[in-house]
PDB file of C-alpha atoms in Angstrom:
ATOM      1  CA  PRO A  72      -0.383  -0.057   0.011  1.00  0.00           C
ATOM      2  CA  TYR A  73       1.100   3.888  -0.212  1.00  0.00           C
ATOM      3  CA  VAL A  74       0.975   5.551   2.642  1.00  0.00           C
ATOM      4  CA  LEU A  75      -0.074   8.948   2.577  1.00  0.00           C
ATOM      5  CA  GLU A  76       0.053  10.177   6.084  1.00  0.00           C
ATOM      6  CA  PHE A  77       2.023  13.566   4.581  1.00  0.00           C
ATOM      7  CA  THR A  78      -1.366  14.346   3.650  1.00  0.00           C
ATOM      8  CA  GLY A  79      -2.436  15.167   7.166  1.00  0.00           C
ATOM      9  CA  LEU A  80      -5.922  13.526   6.376  1.00  0.00           C
ATOM     10  CA  ALA A  81      -7.551  12.138   9.581  1.00  0.00           C
ATOM     11  CA  GLU A  82      -8.943   8.573   9.265  1.00  0.00           C
ATOM     12  CA  LEU A  83     -12.349   9.782   9.227  1.00  0.00           C
ATOM     13  CA  PRO A  84     -15.006   7.413   8.638  1.00  0.00           C
ATOM     14  CA  ALA A  85     -15.951   9.496   5.376  1.00  0.00           C
ATOM     15  CA  TYR A  86     -14.676  12.025   3.063  1.00  0.00           C
ATOM     16  CA  GLN A  87     -14.800  12.960  -0.591  1.00  0.00           C
ATOM     17  CA  GLU A  88     -12.348  11.964  -3.318  1.00  0.00           C
ATOM     18  CA  SER A  89     -11.616  15.561  -4.039  1.00  0.00           C
ATOM     19  CA  ASP A  90     -10.492  15.951  -0.416  1.00  0.00           C
ATOM     20  CA  LEU A  91      -7.887  13.256  -0.778  1.00  0.00           C
ATOM     21  CA  GLU A  92      -7.234  14.715  -4.486  1.00  0.00           C
ATOM     22  CA  GLN A  93      -6.608  18.088  -2.865  1.00  0.00           C
ATOM     23  CA  ALA A  94      -4.386  16.714  -0.031  1.00  0.00           C
ATOM     24  CA  LEU A  95      -2.193  14.873  -2.672  1.00  0.00           C
ATOM     25  CA  LEU A  96      -1.668  18.065  -4.548  1.00  0.00           C
ATOM     26  CA  ASP A  97      -0.998  20.266  -1.507  1.00  0.00           C
ATOM     27  CA  HIS A  98       1.754  17.692  -0.667  1.00  0.00           C
ATOM     28  CA  LEU A  99       2.857  16.764  -4.384  1.00  0.00           C
ATOM     29  CA  GLN A 100       6.739  16.510  -3.839  1.00  0.00           C
ATOM     30  CA  ALA A 101       5.722  13.929  -0.984  1.00  0.00           C
ATOM     31  CA  PHE A 102       3.509  12.379  -3.016  1.00  0.00           C
ATOM     32  CA  LEU A 103       5.705  11.885  -6.067  1.00  0.00           C
ATOM     33  CA  LEU A 104       8.541  10.383  -3.629  1.00  0.00           C
ATOM     34  CA  GLU A 105       6.267   8.105  -2.374  1.00  0.00           C
ATOM     35  CA  LEU A 106       5.509   6.943  -5.918  1.00  0.00           C
ATOM     36  CA  GLY A 107       9.186   6.355  -6.809  1.00  0.00           C
ATOM     37  CA  THR A 108      11.788   7.594  -9.032  1.00  0.00           C
ATOM     38  CA  GLY A 109      10.911   9.169 -12.639  1.00  0.00           C
ATOM     39  CA  PHE A 110       7.267  10.682 -11.928  1.00  0.00           C
ATOM     40  CA  CYS A 111       6.360  14.160 -13.320  1.00  0.00           C
ATOM     41  CA  PHE A 112       2.940  15.397 -12.594  1.00  0.00           C
ATOM     42  CA  GLU A 113       1.326  16.319 -15.559  1.00  0.00           C
ATOM     43  CA  ALA A 114      -2.745  17.154 -15.102  1.00  0.00           C
ATOM     44  CA  ARG A 115      -5.581  16.848 -12.332  1.00  0.00           C
ATOM     45  CA  GLN A 116      -9.048  16.055 -13.581  1.00  0.00           C
ATOM     46  CA  LYS A 117      -8.072  15.395 -17.093  1.00  0.00           C
ATOM     47  CA  ARG A 118     -11.350  15.763 -19.070  1.00  0.00           C
ATOM     48  CA  ILE A 119     -11.639  13.246 -22.094  1.00  0.00           C
ATOM     49  CA  THR A 120     -14.438  13.249 -24.603  1.00  0.00           C
ATOM     50  CA  VAL A 121     -16.266  10.502 -26.163  1.00  0.00           C
ATOM     51  CA  GLY A 122     -18.937  11.558 -28.260  1.00  0.00           C
ATOM     52  CA  THR A 123     -20.694  14.242 -26.024  1.00  0.00           C
ATOM     53  CA  LYS A 124     -19.677  12.282 -23.195  1.00  0.00           C
ATOM     54  CA  HIS A 125     -16.849  13.984 -20.766  1.00  0.00           C
ATOM     55  CA  ASP A 126     -15.100  11.932 -18.195  1.00  0.00           C
ATOM     56  CA  TYR A 127     -12.228  12.892 -15.893  1.00  0.00           C
ATOM     57  CA  ILE A 128      -9.272  10.985 -15.130  1.00  0.00           C
ATOM     58  CA  ASP A 129      -8.447  12.236 -11.380  1.00  0.00           C
ATOM     59  CA  LEU A 130      -4.632  12.620 -11.775  1.00  0.00           C
ATOM     60  CA  VAL A 131      -2.090  11.951 -14.953  1.00  0.00           C
ATOM     61  CA  PHE A 132       1.611  11.548 -14.535  1.00  0.00           C
ATOM     62  CA  TYR A 133       4.375  10.613 -17.055  1.00  0.00           C
ATOM     63  CA  GLN A 134       6.899   8.403 -15.771  1.00  0.00           C
ATOM     64  CA  ARG A 135      10.124   9.143 -17.446  1.00  0.00           C
ATOM     65  CA  CYS A 136      11.985   5.843 -16.931  1.00  0.00           C
ATOM     66  CA  LEU A 137       9.302   3.637 -18.629  1.00  0.00           C
ATOM     67  CA  ARG A 138       8.528   6.416 -20.972  1.00  0.00           C
ATOM     68  CA  CYS A 139       4.727   6.174 -20.404  1.00  0.00           C
ATOM     69  CA  HIS A 140       1.996   7.672 -18.649  1.00  0.00           C
ATOM     70  CA  VAL A 141       0.339   6.686 -15.572  1.00  0.00           C
ATOM     71  CA  LEU A 142      -3.269   7.242 -15.071  1.00  0.00           C
ATOM     72  CA  LEU A 143      -4.495   7.573 -11.430  1.00  0.00           C
ATOM     73  CA  ASP A 144      -8.095   7.083 -10.384  1.00  0.00           C
ATOM     74  CA  LEU A 145      -8.635   7.954  -6.441  1.00  0.00           C
ATOM     75  CA  LYS A 146     -11.244   5.674  -4.754  1.00  0.00           C
ATOM     76  CA  ILE A 147     -12.013   6.521  -1.140  1.00  0.00           C
ATOM     77  CA  ARG A 148     -13.925   3.632  -0.724  1.00  0.00           C
ATOM     78  CA  PRO A 149     -12.641  -0.012  -1.292  1.00  0.00           C
ATOM     79  CA  PHE A 150     -12.151  -1.584  -4.749  1.00  0.00           C
ATOM     80  CA  GLU A 151     -15.362  -2.408  -6.869  1.00  0.00           C
ATOM     81  CA  HIS A 152     -15.085  -4.567 -10.081  1.00  0.00           C
ATOM     82  CA  ARG A 153     -16.643  -1.560 -12.023  1.00  0.00           C
ATOM     83  CA  ASP A 154     -13.886   0.360 -11.100  1.00  0.00           C
ATOM     84  CA  ALA A 155     -11.392  -1.781 -13.879  1.00  0.00           C
ATOM     85  CA  GLY A 156     -13.631  -1.213 -16.420  1.00  0.00           C
ATOM     86  CA  GLN A 157     -13.692   2.232 -16.081  1.00  0.00           C
ATOM     87  CA  MET A 158      -9.908   2.477 -15.918  1.00  0.00           C
ATOM     88  CA  ASN A 159      -9.811   0.360 -18.715  1.00  0.00           C
ATOM     89  CA  PHE A 160     -11.706   2.815 -20.898  1.00  0.00           C
ATOM     90  CA  TYR A 161      -9.438   5.416 -19.797  1.00  0.00           C
ATOM     91  CA  LEU A 162      -6.170   3.526 -20.875  1.00  0.00           C
ATOM     92  CA  ASN A 163      -7.641   2.706 -24.034  1.00  0.00           C
ATOM     93  CA  TRP A 164      -9.051   6.325 -24.803  1.00  0.00           C
ATOM     94  CA  TRP A 165      -5.339   7.413 -23.802  1.00  0.00           C
ATOM     95  CA  LYS A 166      -3.563   5.030 -25.984  1.00  0.00           C
ATOM     96  CA  LYS A 167      -5.703   6.615 -29.150  1.00  0.00           C
ATOM     97  CA  HIS A 168      -5.482  10.345 -27.867  1.00  0.00           C
ATOM     98  CA  GLY A 169      -2.970  10.681 -25.195  1.00  0.00           C
ATOM     99  CA  MET A 170       0.037   8.828 -26.444  1.00  0.00           C
ATOM    100  CA  GLY A 171       2.897  10.903 -27.980  1.00  0.00           C
ATOM    101  CA  LYS A 172       5.915   9.768 -30.224  1.00  0.00           C
ATOM    102  CA  GLY A 173       8.186   7.108 -28.421  1.00  0.00           C
ATOM    103  CA  ASP A 174       5.440   6.749 -25.516  1.00  0.00           C
ATOM    104  CA  ARG A 175       4.792   3.012 -24.468  1.00  0.00           C
ATOM    105  CA  PRO A 176       1.145   2.015 -23.483  1.00  0.00           C
ATOM    106  CA  PRO A 177      -0.206   4.162 -20.587  1.00  0.00           C
ATOM    107  CA  VAL A 178      -0.507   2.584 -17.119  1.00  0.00           C
ATOM    108  CA  GLY A 179      -3.256   2.682 -15.066  1.00  0.00           C
ATOM    109  CA  VAL A 180      -3.472   2.489 -10.982  1.00  0.00           C
ATOM    110  CA  ILE A 181      -6.463   2.551  -9.152  1.00  0.00           C
ATOM    111  CA  LEU A 182      -5.787   3.854  -5.504  1.00  0.00           C
ATOM    112  CA  CYS A 183      -8.678   2.721  -3.160  1.00  0.00           C
ATOM    113  CA  SER A 184      -8.746   2.608   0.482  1.00  0.00           C
ATOM    114  CA  ASP A 185      -9.013  -1.471   0.420  1.00  0.00           C
ATOM    115  CA  ARG A 186      -8.895  -4.244  -2.031  1.00  0.00           C
ATOM    116  CA  GLU A 187     -10.143  -7.796  -2.011  1.00  0.00           C
ATOM    117  CA  GLY A 188      -7.672 -10.173  -3.988  1.00  0.00           C
ATOM    118  CA  ALA A 189      -9.995 -12.310  -5.762  1.00  0.00           C
ATOM    119  CA  GLU A 190     -12.322  -9.364  -7.019  1.00  0.00           C
ATOM    120  CA  VAL A 191      -9.249  -7.633  -8.280  1.00  0.00           C
ATOM    121  CA  GLU A 192      -8.083 -10.902  -9.914  1.00  0.00           C
ATOM    122  CA  PHE A 193     -11.477 -11.349 -11.539  1.00  0.00           C
ATOM    123  CA  ALA A 194     -11.883  -7.844 -12.639  1.00  0.00           C
ATOM    124  CA  THR A 195      -8.425  -7.523 -14.188  1.00  0.00           C
ATOM    125  CA  THR A 196      -7.738 -11.091 -15.680  1.00  0.00           C
ATOM    126  CA  GLY A 197      -7.502 -10.910 -19.462  1.00  0.00           C
ATOM    127  CA  LEU A 198      -7.590  -7.039 -19.725  1.00  0.00           C
ATOM    128  CA  SER A 199      -4.520  -6.230 -22.522  1.00  0.00           C
ATOM    129  CA  ASN A 200      -3.846  -2.903 -20.469  1.00  0.00           C
ATOM    130  CA  LYS A 201      -1.481  -2.589 -17.598  1.00  0.00           C
ATOM    131  CA  LEU A 202      -3.730  -2.054 -14.643  1.00  0.00           C
ATOM    132  CA  PHE A 203      -2.989  -2.049 -10.994  1.00  0.00           C
ATOM    133  CA  VAL A 204      -5.166  -2.003  -7.908  1.00  0.00           C
ATOM    134  CA  SER A 205      -3.189  -0.673  -4.445  1.00  0.00           C
ATOM    135  CA  ARG A 206      -4.708   0.498  -1.209  1.00  0.00           C
ATOM    136  CA  TYR A 207      -3.614   3.443   0.343  1.00  0.00           C
ATOM    137  CA  LEU A 208      -3.183   4.154   4.371  1.00  0.00           C
ATOM    138  CA  VAL A 209      -3.642   7.802   5.702  1.00  0.00           C
ATOM    139  CA  ALA A 210      -1.360   6.664   8.645  1.00  0.00           C
ATOM    140  CA  LEU A 211       1.675   4.240   8.702  1.00  0.00           C
ATOM    141  CA  PRO A 212       0.379   0.887   9.955  1.00  0.00           C
ATOM    142  CA  SER A 213       0.929  -0.420  13.628  1.00  0.00           C
ATOM    143  CA  ALA A 214       3.563  -3.104  14.056  1.00  0.00           C
ATOM    144  CA  GLU A 215       0.612  -5.896  14.160  1.00  0.00           C
ATOM    145  CA  GLN A 216      -1.009  -4.392  11.006  1.00  0.00           C
ATOM    146  CA  LEU A 217       2.459  -4.641   9.219  1.00  0.00           C
ATOM    147  CA  ARG A 218       2.950  -8.242  10.160  1.00  0.00           C
ATOM    148  CA  SER A 219      -0.485  -8.921   9.129  1.00  0.00           C
ATOM    149  CA  PHE A 220       0.259  -7.250   5.493  1.00  0.00           C
ATOM    150  CA  LEU A 221       3.388  -9.471   5.561  1.00  0.00           C
ATOM    151  CA  ALA A 222       1.787 -12.828   6.011  1.00  0.00           C
ATOM    152  CA  LYS A 223      -1.015 -11.864   3.674  1.00  0.00           C
ATOM    153  CA  ASP A 224       1.185 -10.767   0.871  1.00  0.00           C
ATOM    154  CA  ARG A 225       3.748 -13.853   1.562  1.00  0.00           C
ATOM    155  CA  ALA A 226       0.446 -16.395   1.514  1.00  0.00           C
ATOM    156  CA  ARG A 227      -0.306 -14.805  -1.718  1.00  0.00           C
ATOM    157  CA  ILE A 228       3.100 -14.668  -3.313  1.00  0.00           C
ATOM    158  CA  GLU A 229       3.526 -18.789  -2.202  1.00  0.00           C
ATOM    159  CA  ALA A 230       0.178 -19.783  -3.952  1.00  0.00           C
ATOM    160  CA  PHE A 231       1.180 -17.932  -7.000  1.00  0.00           C
ATOM    161  CA  MET A 232       4.255 -19.337  -7.245  1.00  0.00           C
ATOM    162  CA  GLU A 233       2.964 -22.859  -6.344  1.00  0.00           C
ATOM    163  CA  HIS A 234       0.343 -22.534  -9.079  1.00  0.00           C
ATOM    164  CA  ARG A 235       2.856 -21.318 -11.400  1.00  0.00           C
ATOM    165  CA  GLY A 236       5.123 -24.044 -10.874  1.00  0.00           C
ATOM    166  CA  LYS A 237       2.426 -26.771 -11.317  1.00  0.00           C
ATOM    167  CA  GLY A 238       1.549 -25.125 -14.502  1.00  0.00           C
ATOM    168  CA  LYS A 239       5.161 -25.455 -15.749  1.00  0.00           C
ATOM    169  CA  MET A 240       5.391 -28.808 -14.698  1.00  0.00           C
ATOM    170  CA  LYS A 241       2.336 -29.827 -16.890  1.00  0.00           C
ATOM    171  CA  ASN A 242       3.547 -28.195 -19.707  1.00  0.00           C
ATOM    172  CA  GLU A 243       7.007 -29.747 -19.458  1.00  0.00           C
TER     173      GLU A 243
END
């Protein structure tokens, strides 16, 4: 998960996506450092138009090292399968209208308050676009929460590796 403690957002039962977006932009340097090396801010609420309908991509970055745009969709709730369809729509639009010469295809990141691994898997499997779902925390997790995160991630990785190993043995 991304730790967005620098935003100063309290762990409230409810706030608006615009509150999260504004907090990130108010602390843009810290957010770029949290994302990693090579991220350049490009747009906020980037309007895309299809026919007579307008949609808005929350945040757009350019990743210099990867030479591609990163489209960020903010959710103040847990991931829902329809979020993957929305991001896939954005990515397909960007491939057709937003890429520059020499750019690689865009990457989509859905940043949500929580995510269920199985729902993410079913919602994103088979999509040709690069789409990632990550969660954010507005405060550093406790030691117990970190242990829990690590245990869940380790179990998920081990299950993936075991599944992948079985697939290779069948093909050999």
